[in-house]
Amino acid sequence: MIKKFETFYRHIIEQERKFPEATGQLSDLINDIALACKVVSLEVNRAGLIDIIGFTGTKNVQDEEVKKLDVYANEILTHAMRMGGHTCAVCSEEEESFVPIDEVYTDYSHKYICHFDPLDGSSNIDANISIGTIFSIYRRISARGPGTIEDCLQHGYNQVAAGYVVYGSSTILVYTAGSGVHGFTLDPSVGEFLLSYENMQIPKKSKIYSANEGNYVKWSKGMQNYIDYLKSDDIKTERPYSSRYVGSLVADFHRNLLYGGIFMYPADRKNKSGKLRLMYEANPLAFIAEEAGGRATDGKQRILDITPVGLHQRVPLFIGSEEDVINAEKFLAG
Ligand code: AHM
Ligand code: MG
């Protein structure tokens, strides 16, 4: 099949043209994020060569301070937002609180808020295993000036766009702005993200589950029963399922988006709200999952409907193929 030869920027501009009232600012903002991610991608690819990883505060061969990749990714994304002129606040898994932006480098109106997990899967960085960046964009609520905590703590259903970049065997960017989910692959020779998946749809039912089963003894009975069910034999429901767990949410989610699958990070007896973050991880991926025909809940409630009470709030996450997530919810309900 011959694919369209289309750059990321052209694609988002064409999507935005469908809305006559759009000013083009959202396209520019998403493009700023994509540019920052290209820079991160370059560093991720060079990491093993220049000994950049794991040595915050030490010097490299040019006698320059070197930074951990997650710190570097956070800085480059925040800088891109600050200079781009479209955001009034940045929230990041790497920052204790939100970063208000009040400088005016452009004539733009700073009307958006961006949330980032700058480098998801950070425990995998040193092992050359796929990692990624997750982003989420909201319209501001306040009228002007630097963004406020109310701007930053919005329900997931208010997102205007969300996406992620996987730094893997190739660098892939996947995003939605509410009109389908689209994927782009970075051609490193020309430095462009080129359209590789248009209108992605996650299969309704899958044969793959992703969870850290090392936590099995800490899970609720309902959760244990669900995993036991997935591992037992039944031809009709195509069991046993295959288990796939990278330990980088973006990579696990991306594989499940392509092939079908359910990713789970449940609550356990130690971590009553699970591990993953509502604002930086669950909400953006939930928006993408739903746009692709999938489902995302905390086991009971739709992720996008959860009222946020803190920027770093954690939430149990069940996300992926719709029928599988519904089935997991039934087991959890007991
Ligand atoms: P991070 O944002 O600090 O990298 O943590 C989140 C990561 C996810 O990418 C992944 O799904 C999960 O933590 C893995 O956790 P565990 O090692 O407990 O299985
Ligand atoms: Mg993360």
Coordinates of C-alpha atoms and ligand atoms in Angstrom, one line a residue:
M1 CA 0.0 0.0 0.0
I2 CA 1.3 3.4 -0.9
K3 CA 1.2 5.8 2.1
K4 CA 0.6 9.5 2.0
F5 CA 3.8 11.5 2.0
E6 CA 2.9 14.0 4.6
T7 CA 4.9 15.8 7.3
F8 CA 3.6 16.1 10.8
Y9 CA 3.3 19.9 10.5
R10 CA 1.3 19.7 7.3
H11 CA -1.0 17.1 8.9
I12 CA -1.8 19.2 12.0
I13 CA -2.3 22.3 9.9
E14 CA -4.8 20.4 7.7
Q15 CA -6.6 19.0 10.8
E16 CA -6.9 22.5 12.3
R17 CA -8.2 23.9 9.0
K18 CA -11.3 21.8 9.5
F19 CA -12.3 24.3 12.3
P20 CA -12.8 27.7 10.7
E21 CA -12.5 29.5 14.0
A22 CA -9.0 28.0 14.7
T23 CA -6.1 30.5 14.8
G24 CA -3.3 28.0 14.1
Q25 CA -1.9 28.5 17.6
L26 CA -2.6 24.9 18.7
S27 CA -0.8 23.6 15.6
D28 CA 2.2 25.8 16.3
L29 CA 2.2 24.6 20.0
I30 CA 2.1 20.9 19.1
N31 CA 4.8 21.6 16.5
D32 CA 7.0 23.2 19.2
I33 CA 6.6 20.0 21.3
A34 CA 7.5 17.9 18.3
L35 CA 10.7 19.9 17.8
A36 CA 11.7 19.6 21.4
C37 CA 11.1 15.9 21.2
K38 CA 13.4 15.6 18.1
V39 CA 16.2 17.2 20.2
V40 CA 15.4 14.7 23.0
S41 CA 15.5 11.9 20.5
L42 CA 18.9 12.9 19.4
E43 CA 20.2 12.9 22.9
V44 CA 18.6 9.6 23.7
N45 CA 20.3 8.1 20.6
R46 CA 23.7 9.6 21.7
A47 CA 23.3 8.7 25.3
G48 CA 25.5 5.6 25.3
L49 CA 28.2 7.3 23.3
I50 CA 28.8 10.4 25.4
D51 CA 28.3 8.9 28.8
I52 CA 25.5 11.3 29.5
I53 CA 23.3 9.0 31.6
G54 CA 23.3 8.7 35.3
F55 CA 25.9 11.4 36.0
T56 CA 24.1 14.6 36.9
G57 CA 26.6 17.2 38.0
T58 CA 29.6 15.5 36.5
K59 CA 31.7 16.7 33.5
N60 CA 31.8 15.2 30.0
V61 CA 34.9 15.1 27.7
Q62 CA 34.4 18.7 26.7
D63 CA 34.5 19.6 30.4
E64 CA 30.8 20.6 30.2
E65 CA 28.3 19.8 32.9
V66 CA 26.3 16.7 31.8
K67 CA 22.7 16.2 32.8
K68 CA 20.6 13.1 33.3
L69 CA 18.4 12.6 30.3
D70 CA 15.1 13.1 32.2
V71 CA 16.4 16.4 33.6
Y72 CA 17.6 17.4 30.1
A73 CA 14.2 16.4 28.5
N74 CA 12.3 18.5 31.1
E75 CA 14.5 21.5 30.5
I76 CA 14.2 21.4 26.7
L77 CA 10.4 21.0 26.7
T78 CA 9.9 23.8 29.3
H79 CA 12.2 26.0 27.3
A80 CA 10.3 25.3 24.1
M81 CA 7.1 26.2 25.8
R82 CA 8.5 29.4 27.3
M83 CA 9.8 30.6 24.0
G84 CA 6.9 29.5 21.9
G85 CA 4.5 32.0 23.4
H86 CA 1.4 29.7 23.4
T87 CA 1.5 28.5 27.0
C88 CA 0.9 30.3 30.3
A89 CA 2.0 27.4 32.5
V90 CA 3.9 24.1 32.2
C91 CA 3.4 21.2 34.6
S92 CA 5.9 18.4 34.6
E93 CA 6.5 15.1 36.5
E94 CA 10.0 16.5 37.1
E95 CA 8.8 19.7 38.9
E96 CA 7.4 20.0 42.3
S97 CA 4.8 22.6 41.3
F98 CA 3.6 24.1 38.1
V99 CA 5.9 26.6 36.2
P100 CA 4.0 29.8 35.4
I101 CA 5.1 31.6 32.3
D102 CA 4.8 35.3 32.3
E103 CA 7.5 36.4 29.9
V104 CA 6.4 37.7 26.6
Y105 CA 8.7 36.7 23.8
T106 CA 6.0 36.7 21.1
D107 CA 2.7 38.4 20.3
Y108 CA 0.8 35.2 20.9
S109 CA -1.8 35.0 23.6
H110 CA -0.4 32.2 25.9
K111 CA -3.8 30.5 25.9
Y112 CA -2.7 26.9 26.7
I113 CA -1.4 24.8 29.5
C114 CA 0.9 21.9 28.9
H115 CA 1.5 18.8 31.1
F116 CA 4.5 16.6 30.5
D117 CA 6.1 13.4 31.6
P118 CA 9.4 14.4 29.9
L119 CA 11.0 11.0 30.0
D120 CA 8.7 8.1 30.9
G121 CA 10.2 4.8 31.7
S122 CA 13.3 6.4 33.2
S123 CA 14.4 3.2 35.0
N124 CA 15.0 1.8 31.4
I125 CA 17.2 4.6 30.2
D126 CA 20.5 2.9 31.1
A127 CA 19.5 -0.3 29.5
N128 CA 18.8 1.0 26.0
I129 CA 15.1 0.0 26.3
S130 CA 12.4 2.2 24.7
I131 CA 11.4 5.2 26.7
G132 CA 9.2 8.2 25.8
T133 CA 7.7 11.6 26.3
I134 CA 4.0 12.1 27.1
F135 CA 2.2 15.5 26.6
S136 CA -1.2 16.9 27.3
I137 CA -2.7 20.3 26.4
Y138 CA -5.6 22.2 27.9
R139 CA -7.0 25.7 27.2
R140 CA -6.5 28.1 30.1
I141 CA -9.4 29.1 32.3
S142 CA -8.0 32.3 33.7
A143 CA -8.2 35.4 31.4
R144 CA -4.6 36.6 31.3
G145 CA -1.2 36.7 33.0
P146 CA 0.7 33.7 34.2
G147 CA -1.3 30.5 34.6
T148 CA -2.8 29.5 37.9
I149 CA -3.3 26.1 39.7
E150 CA -6.9 26.2 38.5
D151 CA -5.7 26.3 34.9
C152 CA -3.5 23.4 35.6
L153 CA -5.9 21.1 37.5
Q154 CA -8.6 20.4 34.9
H155 CA -10.5 17.3 34.2
G156 CA -9.0 15.0 31.5
Y157 CA -12.1 15.5 29.3
N158 CA -11.0 19.2 28.9
Q159 CA -7.9 18.2 27.0
V160 CA -7.7 19.7 23.5
A161 CA -4.7 17.6 22.4
A162 CA -2.5 14.9 23.8
G163 CA 0.3 12.7 22.5
Y164 CA 3.5 10.8 23.1
V165 CA 6.8 10.1 21.5
V166 CA 8.5 6.7 21.8
Y167 CA 12.2 6.7 21.5
G168 CA 12.6 3.1 20.3
S169 CA 13.9 1.2 17.3
S170 CA 12.7 4.3 15.5
T171 CA 11.2 7.5 17.0
I172 CA 7.5 7.6 16.7
L173 CA 5.1 10.4 17.6
V174 CA 1.4 9.7 18.2
Y175 CA -1.2 12.4 18.8
T176 CA -4.8 13.3 18.9
A177 CA -6.5 16.7 18.8
G178 CA -9.9 15.2 19.0
S179 CA -10.2 14.1 15.4
G180 CA -8.7 10.6 15.5
V181 CA -5.3 9.3 16.5
H182 CA -2.4 9.7 14.0
G183 CA 1.2 8.4 14.1
F184 CA 4.4 9.7 12.6
T185 CA 7.8 8.2 12.3
L186 CA 10.9 10.4 12.5
D187 CA 13.1 10.2 9.4
P188 CA 16.4 11.2 11.0
S189 CA 18.1 11.9 7.7
V190 CA 15.8 14.9 7.0
G191 CA 14.7 15.5 10.6
E192 CA 11.0 15.3 9.8
F193 CA 8.2 13.3 11.4
L194 CA 6.4 11.6 8.4
L195 CA 2.8 10.2 8.6
S196 CA 3.0 6.5 9.1
Y197 CA -0.4 5.6 10.8
E198 CA -3.6 7.5 10.0
N199 CA -6.7 7.1 12.1
M200 CA -5.3 4.4 14.4
Q201 CA -7.9 2.1 15.9
I202 CA -7.1 -0.2 18.8
P203 CA -8.6 -3.7 18.3
K204 CA -11.8 -4.1 20.5
K205 CA -10.5 -7.4 22.0
S206 CA -7.0 -8.5 22.4
K207 CA -4.8 -11.5 23.3
I208 CA -2.1 -9.5 25.3
Y209 CA -1.9 -8.3 28.9
S210 CA 0.7 -6.0 30.3
A211 CA 1.2 -5.7 34.1
N212 CA 4.0 -6.0 36.6
E213 CA 3.1 -9.4 37.9
G214 CA 5.8 -9.2 40.5
N215 CA 3.2 -7.3 42.5
Y216 CA 0.7 -10.2 42.4
V217 CA 0.7 -11.0 46.1
K218 CA 0.0 -7.3 46.9
W219 CA -3.1 -7.2 44.6
S220 CA -6.8 -7.5 45.5
K221 CA -8.5 -10.8 45.1
G222 CA -10.4 -9.5 42.1
M223 CA -7.2 -8.4 40.4
Q224 CA -5.5 -11.8 41.1
N225 CA -8.6 -13.6 39.8
Y226 CA -8.5 -11.6 36.6
I227 CA -4.8 -12.4 35.9
D228 CA -5.5 -16.1 36.7
Y229 CA -8.3 -16.0 34.2
L230 CA -6.1 -14.5 31.5
K231 CA -3.6 -17.2 32.1
S232 CA -6.0 -20.2 32.0
D233 CA -7.0 -22.3 29.0
D234 CA -10.0 -21.6 26.8
I235 CA -10.1 -21.7 23.0
K236 CA -13.3 -19.7 22.7
T237 CA -12.0 -16.6 24.4
E238 CA -8.4 -17.2 23.0
R239 CA -6.9 -17.8 26.4
P240 CA -4.2 -18.0 27.7
Y241 CA -3.3 -14.4 26.7
S242 CA 0.3 -13.5 26.0
S243 CA 2.1 -11.4 28.6
R244 CA 4.2 -8.4 27.4
Y245 CA 5.6 -5.8 29.9
V246 CA 8.4 -3.4 28.9
G247 CA 8.1 -1.3 32.1
S248 CA 7.9 1.9 30.0
L249 CA 4.3 2.9 29.9
V250 CA 4.6 4.6 26.5
A251 CA 6.1 1.6 24.9
D252 CA 3.6 -0.9 26.4
F253 CA 0.7 1.4 25.5
H254 CA 2.0 1.9 21.9
R255 CA 2.3 -1.8 21.3
N256 CA -1.2 -2.4 22.6
L257 CA -2.5 0.4 20.5
L258 CA -1.1 -1.3 17.4
Y259 CA -1.8 -5.0 18.2
G260 CA -4.6 -4.7 20.9
G261 CA -4.0 -5.3 24.5
I262 CA -4.8 -4.3 28.1
F263 CA -2.3 -2.4 30.2
M264 CA -2.8 -2.5 34.0
Y265 CA -1.2 -0.7 36.9
P266 CA -3.6 -1.5 39.7
A267 CA -3.8 -0.3 43.3
D268 CA -2.1 -2.7 45.7
R269 CA -2.0 -3.1 49.4
K270 CA 0.9 -0.7 49.7
N271 CA 0.0 1.8 47.0
K272 CA -3.7 2.5 47.3
S273 CA -3.7 4.7 44.2
G274 CA -1.3 2.6 42.1
K275 CA 1.8 4.2 40.8
L276 CA 1.0 6.2 37.6
R277 CA 0.2 9.9 37.6
L278 CA -3.3 11.1 36.5
M279 CA -2.2 14.4 34.9
Y280 CA 1.0 13.3 33.2
E281 CA 0.4 9.7 32.2
A282 CA -3.2 8.5 32.6
N283 CA -5.2 11.4 31.2
P284 CA -3.2 11.9 28.0
L285 CA -3.1 8.2 27.2
A286 CA -6.8 7.9 28.1
F287 CA -7.7 10.6 25.6
I288 CA -5.7 8.8 22.9
A289 CA -7.2 5.4 23.9
E290 CA -10.8 6.7 23.7
E291 CA -10.1 8.5 20.4
A292 CA -8.8 5.1 19.0
G293 CA -11.9 3.3 20.1
G294 CA -10.4 1.9 23.4
R295 CA -11.2 2.4 27.0
A296 CA -9.4 3.8 30.1
T297 CA -10.6 3.5 33.7
D298 CA -9.3 3.3 37.2
G299 CA -11.1 -0.1 37.5
K300 CA -14.5 1.7 38.1
Q301 CA -14.5 5.2 36.9
R302 CA -13.6 6.7 33.5
I303 CA -10.1 8.3 33.8
L304 CA -11.1 11.4 32.0
D305 CA -13.9 12.1 34.5
I306 CA -11.7 12.0 37.6
T307 CA -11.6 15.3 39.4
P308 CA -7.9 16.2 39.9
V309 CA -6.9 17.3 43.4
G310 CA -3.2 17.5 43.0
L311 CA -0.7 17.8 40.1
H312 CA 1.2 14.6 41.1
Q313 CA -1.9 12.6 42.0
R314 CA -1.6 8.9 41.3
V315 CA -4.4 6.7 39.9
P316 CA -4.9 3.0 39.2
L317 CA -4.9 2.5 35.4
F318 CA -6.7 -0.1 33.2
I319 CA -6.3 1.0 29.6
G320 CA -6.5 -0.5 26.1
S321 CA -8.8 -2.8 24.2
E322 CA -12.4 -2.0 25.2
E323 CA -13.7 -5.5 25.8
D324 CA -10.7 -6.4 27.9
V325 CA -10.9 -3.3 30.1
I326 CA -14.7 -4.0 30.7
N327 CA -13.9 -7.6 31.6
A328 CA -11.2 -6.5 34.0
E329 CA -13.7 -4.1 35.7
K330 CA -16.1 -7.0 36.2
F331 CA -13.4 -9.1 38.0
L332 CA -12.4 -6.1 40.1
A333 CA -16.0 -5.6 41.2
G334 CA -15.9 -9.2 42.5
Ligands
AHM1 P1 8.5 7.0 35.5 O1 7.6 8.1 34.9 O2 9.3 7.5 36.6 O3 9.3 6.4 34.4 O4 7.5 5.9 36.1 C1 6.5 5.4 35.4 C2 6.8 4.0 34.8 C3 6.0 3.6 33.7 O5 6.6 4.0 32.5 C4 5.8 2.1 33.8 O6 4.7 1.6 33.2 C5 5.9 1.9 35.3 O7 6.5 3.0 35.8 C6 6.7 0.7 35.6 O8 6.6 0.5 37.0 P2 7.1 -0.8 37.7 O9 8.6 -0.8 37.6 O10 6.6 -0.7 39.1 O11 6.5 -2.0 37.0
MG2 MG 6.2 8.2 33.6

